[in-house]
Coordinates of C-alpha atoms and ligand atoms in Angstrom, one line a residue:
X1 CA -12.3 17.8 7.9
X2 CA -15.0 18.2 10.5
X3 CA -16.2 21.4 8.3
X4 CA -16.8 19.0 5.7
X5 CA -18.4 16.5 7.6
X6 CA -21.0 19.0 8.7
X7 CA -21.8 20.5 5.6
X8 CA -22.1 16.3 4.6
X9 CA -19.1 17.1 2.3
X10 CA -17.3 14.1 0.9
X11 CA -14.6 13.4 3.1
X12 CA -12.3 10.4 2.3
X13 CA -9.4 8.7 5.6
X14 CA -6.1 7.4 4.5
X15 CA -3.9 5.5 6.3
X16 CA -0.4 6.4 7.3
X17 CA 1.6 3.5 8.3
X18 CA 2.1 3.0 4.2
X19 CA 3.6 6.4 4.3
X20 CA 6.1 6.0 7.3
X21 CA 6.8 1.7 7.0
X22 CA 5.1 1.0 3.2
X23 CA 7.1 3.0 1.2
X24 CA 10.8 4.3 1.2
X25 CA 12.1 7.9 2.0
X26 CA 11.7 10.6 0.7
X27 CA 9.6 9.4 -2.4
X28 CA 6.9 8.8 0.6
X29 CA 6.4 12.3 1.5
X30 CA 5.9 13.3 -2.1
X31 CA 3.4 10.3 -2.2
X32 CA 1.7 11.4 0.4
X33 CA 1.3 15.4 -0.3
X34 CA -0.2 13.6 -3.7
X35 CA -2.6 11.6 -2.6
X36 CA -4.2 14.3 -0.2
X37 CA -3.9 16.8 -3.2
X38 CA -5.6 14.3 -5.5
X39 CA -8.7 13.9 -3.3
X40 CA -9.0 17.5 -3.2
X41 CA -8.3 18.0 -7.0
X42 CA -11.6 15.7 -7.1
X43 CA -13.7 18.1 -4.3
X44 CA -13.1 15.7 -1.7
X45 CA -11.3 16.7 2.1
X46 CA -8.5 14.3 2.5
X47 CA -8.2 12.9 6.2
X48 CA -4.5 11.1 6.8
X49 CA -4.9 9.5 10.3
X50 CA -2.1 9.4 12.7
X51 CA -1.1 9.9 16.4
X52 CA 0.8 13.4 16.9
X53 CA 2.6 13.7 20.1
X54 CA -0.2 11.4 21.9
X55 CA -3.3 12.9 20.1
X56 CA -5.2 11.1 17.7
X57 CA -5.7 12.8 14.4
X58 CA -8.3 12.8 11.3
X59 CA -6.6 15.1 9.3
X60 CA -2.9 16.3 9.4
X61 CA -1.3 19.6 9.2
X62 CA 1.7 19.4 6.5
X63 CA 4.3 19.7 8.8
X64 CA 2.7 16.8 10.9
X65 CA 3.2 14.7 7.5
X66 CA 5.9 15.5 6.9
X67 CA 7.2 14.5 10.4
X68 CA 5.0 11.0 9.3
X69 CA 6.8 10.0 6.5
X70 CA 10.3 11.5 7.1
X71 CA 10.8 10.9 10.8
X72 CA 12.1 7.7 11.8
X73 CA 11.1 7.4 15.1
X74 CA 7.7 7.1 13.8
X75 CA 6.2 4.1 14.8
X76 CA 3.3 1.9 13.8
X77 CA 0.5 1.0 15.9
X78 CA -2.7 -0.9 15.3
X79 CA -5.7 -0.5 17.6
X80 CA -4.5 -2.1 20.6
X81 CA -1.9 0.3 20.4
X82 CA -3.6 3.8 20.4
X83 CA -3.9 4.5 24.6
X84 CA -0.6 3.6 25.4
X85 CA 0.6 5.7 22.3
X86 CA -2.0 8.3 23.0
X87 CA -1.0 8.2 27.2
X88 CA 2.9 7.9 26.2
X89 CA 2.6 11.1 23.6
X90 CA 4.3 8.9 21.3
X91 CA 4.1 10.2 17.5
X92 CA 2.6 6.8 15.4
X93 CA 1.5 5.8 12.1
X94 CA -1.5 4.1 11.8
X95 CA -2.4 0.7 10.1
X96 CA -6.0 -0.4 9.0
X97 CA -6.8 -1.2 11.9
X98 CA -5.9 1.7 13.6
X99 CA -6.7 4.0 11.0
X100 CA -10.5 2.6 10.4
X101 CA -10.9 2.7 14.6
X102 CA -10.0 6.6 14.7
X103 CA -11.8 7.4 11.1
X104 CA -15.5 5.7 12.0
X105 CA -15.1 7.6 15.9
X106 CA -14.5 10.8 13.4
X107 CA -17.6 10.1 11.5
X108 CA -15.8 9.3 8.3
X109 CA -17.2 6.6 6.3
X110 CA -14.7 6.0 3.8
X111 CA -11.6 4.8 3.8
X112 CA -8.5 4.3 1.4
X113 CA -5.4 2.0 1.7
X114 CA -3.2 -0.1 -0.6
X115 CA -3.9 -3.8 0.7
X116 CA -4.8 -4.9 3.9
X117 CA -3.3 -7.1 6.4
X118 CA -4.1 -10.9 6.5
X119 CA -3.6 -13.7 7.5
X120 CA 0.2 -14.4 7.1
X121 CA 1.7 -17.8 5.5
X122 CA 2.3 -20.5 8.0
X123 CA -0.1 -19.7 10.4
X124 CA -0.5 -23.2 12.0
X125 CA 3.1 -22.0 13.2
X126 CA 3.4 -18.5 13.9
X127 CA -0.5 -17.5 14.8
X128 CA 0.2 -14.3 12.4
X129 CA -2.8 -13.0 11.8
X130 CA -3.6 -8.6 11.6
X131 CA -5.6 -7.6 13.8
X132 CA -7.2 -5.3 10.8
X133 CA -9.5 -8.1 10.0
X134 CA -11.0 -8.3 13.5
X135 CA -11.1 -4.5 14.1
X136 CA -13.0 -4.9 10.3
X137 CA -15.6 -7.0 11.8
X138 CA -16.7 -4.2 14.3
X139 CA -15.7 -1.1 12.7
X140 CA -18.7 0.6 10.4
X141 CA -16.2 1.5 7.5
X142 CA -16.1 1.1 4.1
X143 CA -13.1 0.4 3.1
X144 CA -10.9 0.6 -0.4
X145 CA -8.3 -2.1 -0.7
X146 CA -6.4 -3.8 -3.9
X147 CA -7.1 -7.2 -2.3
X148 CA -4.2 -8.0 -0.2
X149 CA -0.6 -8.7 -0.6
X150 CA 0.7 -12.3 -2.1
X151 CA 2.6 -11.9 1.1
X152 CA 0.1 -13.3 3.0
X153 CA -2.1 -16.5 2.5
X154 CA -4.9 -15.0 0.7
X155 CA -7.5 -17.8 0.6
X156 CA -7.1 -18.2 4.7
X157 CA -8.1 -14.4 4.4
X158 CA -11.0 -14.4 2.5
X159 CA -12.0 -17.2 4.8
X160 CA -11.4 -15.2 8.0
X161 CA -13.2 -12.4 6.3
X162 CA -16.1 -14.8 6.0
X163 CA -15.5 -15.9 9.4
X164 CA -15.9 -12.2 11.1
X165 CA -18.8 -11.0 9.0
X166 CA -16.7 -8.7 6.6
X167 CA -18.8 -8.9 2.8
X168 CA -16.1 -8.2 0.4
X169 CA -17.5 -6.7 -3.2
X170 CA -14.8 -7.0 -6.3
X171 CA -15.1 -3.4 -7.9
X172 CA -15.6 -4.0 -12.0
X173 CA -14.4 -7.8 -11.0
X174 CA -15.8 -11.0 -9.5
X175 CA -12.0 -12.1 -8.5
X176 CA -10.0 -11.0 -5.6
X177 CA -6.7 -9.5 -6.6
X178 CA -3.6 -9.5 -4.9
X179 CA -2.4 -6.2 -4.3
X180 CA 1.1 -5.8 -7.2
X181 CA -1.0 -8.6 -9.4
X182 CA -4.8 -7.9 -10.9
X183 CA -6.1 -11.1 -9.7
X184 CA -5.8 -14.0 -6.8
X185 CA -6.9 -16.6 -8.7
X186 CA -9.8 -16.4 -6.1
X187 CA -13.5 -15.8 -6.8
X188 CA -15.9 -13.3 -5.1
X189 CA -19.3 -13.7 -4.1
X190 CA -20.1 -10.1 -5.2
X191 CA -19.3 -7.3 -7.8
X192 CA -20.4 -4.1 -7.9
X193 CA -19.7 -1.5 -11.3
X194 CA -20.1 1.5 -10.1
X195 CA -19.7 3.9 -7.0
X196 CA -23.4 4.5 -6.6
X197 CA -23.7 0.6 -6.2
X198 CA -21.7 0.4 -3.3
X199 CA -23.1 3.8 -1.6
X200 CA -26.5 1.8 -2.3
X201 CA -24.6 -1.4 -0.1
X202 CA -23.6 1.0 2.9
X203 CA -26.8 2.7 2.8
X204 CA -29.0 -1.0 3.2
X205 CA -26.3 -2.3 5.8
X206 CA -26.9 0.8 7.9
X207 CA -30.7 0.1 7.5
X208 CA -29.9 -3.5 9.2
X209 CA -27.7 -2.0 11.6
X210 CA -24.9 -3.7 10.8
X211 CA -21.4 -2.3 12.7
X212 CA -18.9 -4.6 10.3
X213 CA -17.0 -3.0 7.3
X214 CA -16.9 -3.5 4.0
X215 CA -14.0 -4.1 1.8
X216 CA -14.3 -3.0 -1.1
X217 CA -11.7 -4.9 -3.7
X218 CA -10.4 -2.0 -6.5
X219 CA -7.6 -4.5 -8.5
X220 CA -5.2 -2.5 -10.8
X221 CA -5.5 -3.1 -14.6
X222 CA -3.5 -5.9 -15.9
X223 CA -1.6 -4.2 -18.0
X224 CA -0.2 -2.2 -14.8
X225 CA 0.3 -4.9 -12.7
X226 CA 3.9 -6.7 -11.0
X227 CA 5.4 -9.4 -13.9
X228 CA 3.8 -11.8 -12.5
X229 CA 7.4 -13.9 -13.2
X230 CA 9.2 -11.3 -11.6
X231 CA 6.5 -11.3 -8.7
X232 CA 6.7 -15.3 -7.9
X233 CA 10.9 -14.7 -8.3
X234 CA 10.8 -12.2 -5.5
X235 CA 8.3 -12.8 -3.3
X236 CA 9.8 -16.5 -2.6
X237 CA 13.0 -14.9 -1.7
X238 CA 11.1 -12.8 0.6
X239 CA 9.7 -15.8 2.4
X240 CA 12.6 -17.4 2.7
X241 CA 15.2 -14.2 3.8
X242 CA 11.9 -13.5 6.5
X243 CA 12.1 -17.0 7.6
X244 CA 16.1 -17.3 7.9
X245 CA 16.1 -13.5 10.0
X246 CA 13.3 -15.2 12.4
X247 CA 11.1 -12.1 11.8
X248 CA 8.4 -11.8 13.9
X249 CA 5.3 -9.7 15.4
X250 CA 4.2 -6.4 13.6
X251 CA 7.9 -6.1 11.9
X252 CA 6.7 -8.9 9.2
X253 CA 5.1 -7.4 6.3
X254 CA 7.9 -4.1 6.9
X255 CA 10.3 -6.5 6.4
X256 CA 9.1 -8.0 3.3
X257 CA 7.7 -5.1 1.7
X258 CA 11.5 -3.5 1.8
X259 CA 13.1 -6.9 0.8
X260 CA 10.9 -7.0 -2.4
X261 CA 11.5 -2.8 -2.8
X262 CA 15.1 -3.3 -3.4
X263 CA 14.9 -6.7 -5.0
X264 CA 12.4 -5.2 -7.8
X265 CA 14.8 -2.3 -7.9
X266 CA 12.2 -0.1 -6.7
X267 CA 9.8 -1.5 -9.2
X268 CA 7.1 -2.8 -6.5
X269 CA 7.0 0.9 -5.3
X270 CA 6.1 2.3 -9.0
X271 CA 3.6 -0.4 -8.7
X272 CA 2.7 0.4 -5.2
X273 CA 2.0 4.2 -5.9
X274 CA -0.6 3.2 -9.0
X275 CA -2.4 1.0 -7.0
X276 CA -2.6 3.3 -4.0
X277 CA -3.8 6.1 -6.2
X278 CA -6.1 3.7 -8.1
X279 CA -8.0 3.1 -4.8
X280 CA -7.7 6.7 -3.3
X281 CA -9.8 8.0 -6.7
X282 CA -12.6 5.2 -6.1
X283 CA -12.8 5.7 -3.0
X284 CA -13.3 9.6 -4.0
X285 CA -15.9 8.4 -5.9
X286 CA -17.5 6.6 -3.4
X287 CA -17.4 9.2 -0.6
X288 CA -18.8 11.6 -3.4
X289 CA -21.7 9.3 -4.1
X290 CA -22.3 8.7 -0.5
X291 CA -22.8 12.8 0.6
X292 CA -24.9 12.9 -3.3
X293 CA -27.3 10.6 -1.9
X294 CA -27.6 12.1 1.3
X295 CA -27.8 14.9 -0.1
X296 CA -30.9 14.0 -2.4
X297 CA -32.6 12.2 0.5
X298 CA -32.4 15.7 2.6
Ligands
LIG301 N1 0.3 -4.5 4.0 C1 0.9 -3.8 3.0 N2 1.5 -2.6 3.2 C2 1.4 -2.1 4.5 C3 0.7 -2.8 5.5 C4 0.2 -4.0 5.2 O1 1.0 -4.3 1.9 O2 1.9 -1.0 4.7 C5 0.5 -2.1 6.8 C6 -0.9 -1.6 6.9 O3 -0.8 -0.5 7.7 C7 -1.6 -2.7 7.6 C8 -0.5 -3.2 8.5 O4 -2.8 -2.3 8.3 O5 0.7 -3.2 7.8 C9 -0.8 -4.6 9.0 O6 0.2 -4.9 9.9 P1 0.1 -6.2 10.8 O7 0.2 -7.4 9.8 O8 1.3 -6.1 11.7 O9 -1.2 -6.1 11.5
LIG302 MN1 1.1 -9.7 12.4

């Protein structure tokens, strides 16, 4: 990774609390050796962020992913987290937040995840909110994201991401999708068509200055999305199971993601997996765009 970095190699972060919390054992681990070997199939160094025994990584060995998506005393930590996981040598997967904190220190510009947190439904109650989206606003990352999950109120996110400075641009779309469904229903400001478009983007923001992410919305095809029937079905049965268990804190969106895994019958994972693989080859080709036009300004 930091070989890469110096040579101004394209070099692409992925989170890893979607391997150890996002997706079930053991088809995670398999997930996870592919989407490293896929960036590399595509000449770019694949850079799984996580804490091992207290120290932050950029970059695993495959023993050290394998103890990340098979070891269950993994556990997850956003940013806030990192000292006292760091101080504790605790072993942790990282979320967004976490990941795109420890990624941007690393020098790594882009970064590739499934969805993002949110804000969660009922949030006059509960006061749910990731901290991903205000570790976004001050984290120079470009970030690769189908939209975010139906889980969460999705219109209260775009306007938090509004809020905190975060442009989001709609890859080959001008709607926001929702993670297992192509679109939101919600309209973006900004679309951009190609990779060399949104290396153009980070290149002017750097120009102003400007420390904030940006999200960069990669929805699957429709024709691969969730039934949307099936989708609505679930995910209100979700809500309701989450509600009646009192769920709270960072165990939310575990808990619902694994209540709609064995409710689809593993059908939201298949789902999952092509969307996280969708995003890992854009942002590829971003990250490859990004060292070309370095490269040609050298
Ligand atoms: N949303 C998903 N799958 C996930 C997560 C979110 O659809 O695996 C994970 C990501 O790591 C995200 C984190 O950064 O959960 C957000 O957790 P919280 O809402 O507790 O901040
Ligand atoms: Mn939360």
């Amino acid at each position: 990774m930091r070989a890469a970095l110096g040579a101004g190699r394209p070099v692409v972060a992925l989170e890893s609390t979607i391997i150890s919390h996002g997706l079930p054992r053991p088809a995670n681990l398999a997930a996870a050796r592919e989407f490293g070997e896929m960036l590399r199939e595509a000449g770019v160094t694949p850079a799984t962020v996580a804490v091992i025994d207290g120290v932050p990584k950029a970059g695993l060995e495959a023993a050290e992913l394998e103890r990340i998506a098979l070891d269950e005393s993994v556990i997850k930590v956003s940013s806030r987290d990192l000292g006292i996981a760091m101080a504790g040598k605790r072993t942790a997967a990282t979320t967004v937040a976490a990941t795109s904190v420890l990624a941007a220190k690393a020098g790594i510009r882009v970064f590739a995840t499934g969805g993002l947190g949110g804000v969660h439904r009922g949030f006059g109650e509960s006061l749910d909110e990731s901290a991903d989206l205000t570790v976004l606003s001050a984290t120079r990352i470009t970030v690769v994201s189908a939209g975010v999950k139906s889980i969460l109120d999705i219109p209260a996110t775009l306007e938090r991401l509004e809020t905190l400075g975060v442009p989001v641009v709609g890859f080959g779309t001008s709607r926001f999708p929702a993670f297992w469904l192509s679109d939101s229903g919600q309209d973006l400001d900004w679309r951009a068509d190609t990779p060399e478009e949104i290396a153009g983007i980070m290149a002017a923001r750097d120009l102003l200055g400007d420390a904030s992410a940006l999200l960069v919305a990669n929805p699957l095809p429709p024709g691969r999305q969730l039934d949307p029937a099936l989708h609505d079905r679930v995910l209100a049965e979700a809500l309701a199971a989450s509600e009646a268990a009192r769920v709270r804190g960072k165990a939310v969106s575990p808990f619902l993601l694994g209540y709609i895994q064995r409710a689809t019958g593993g059908v939201s994972v298949d789902v999952n997996l092509d969307i996280v693989r969708g995003n890992i080859a854009l942002a590829g080709r971003i990250a490859t765009a990004w060292s070309d036009r370095a490269a040609a300004r050298d």
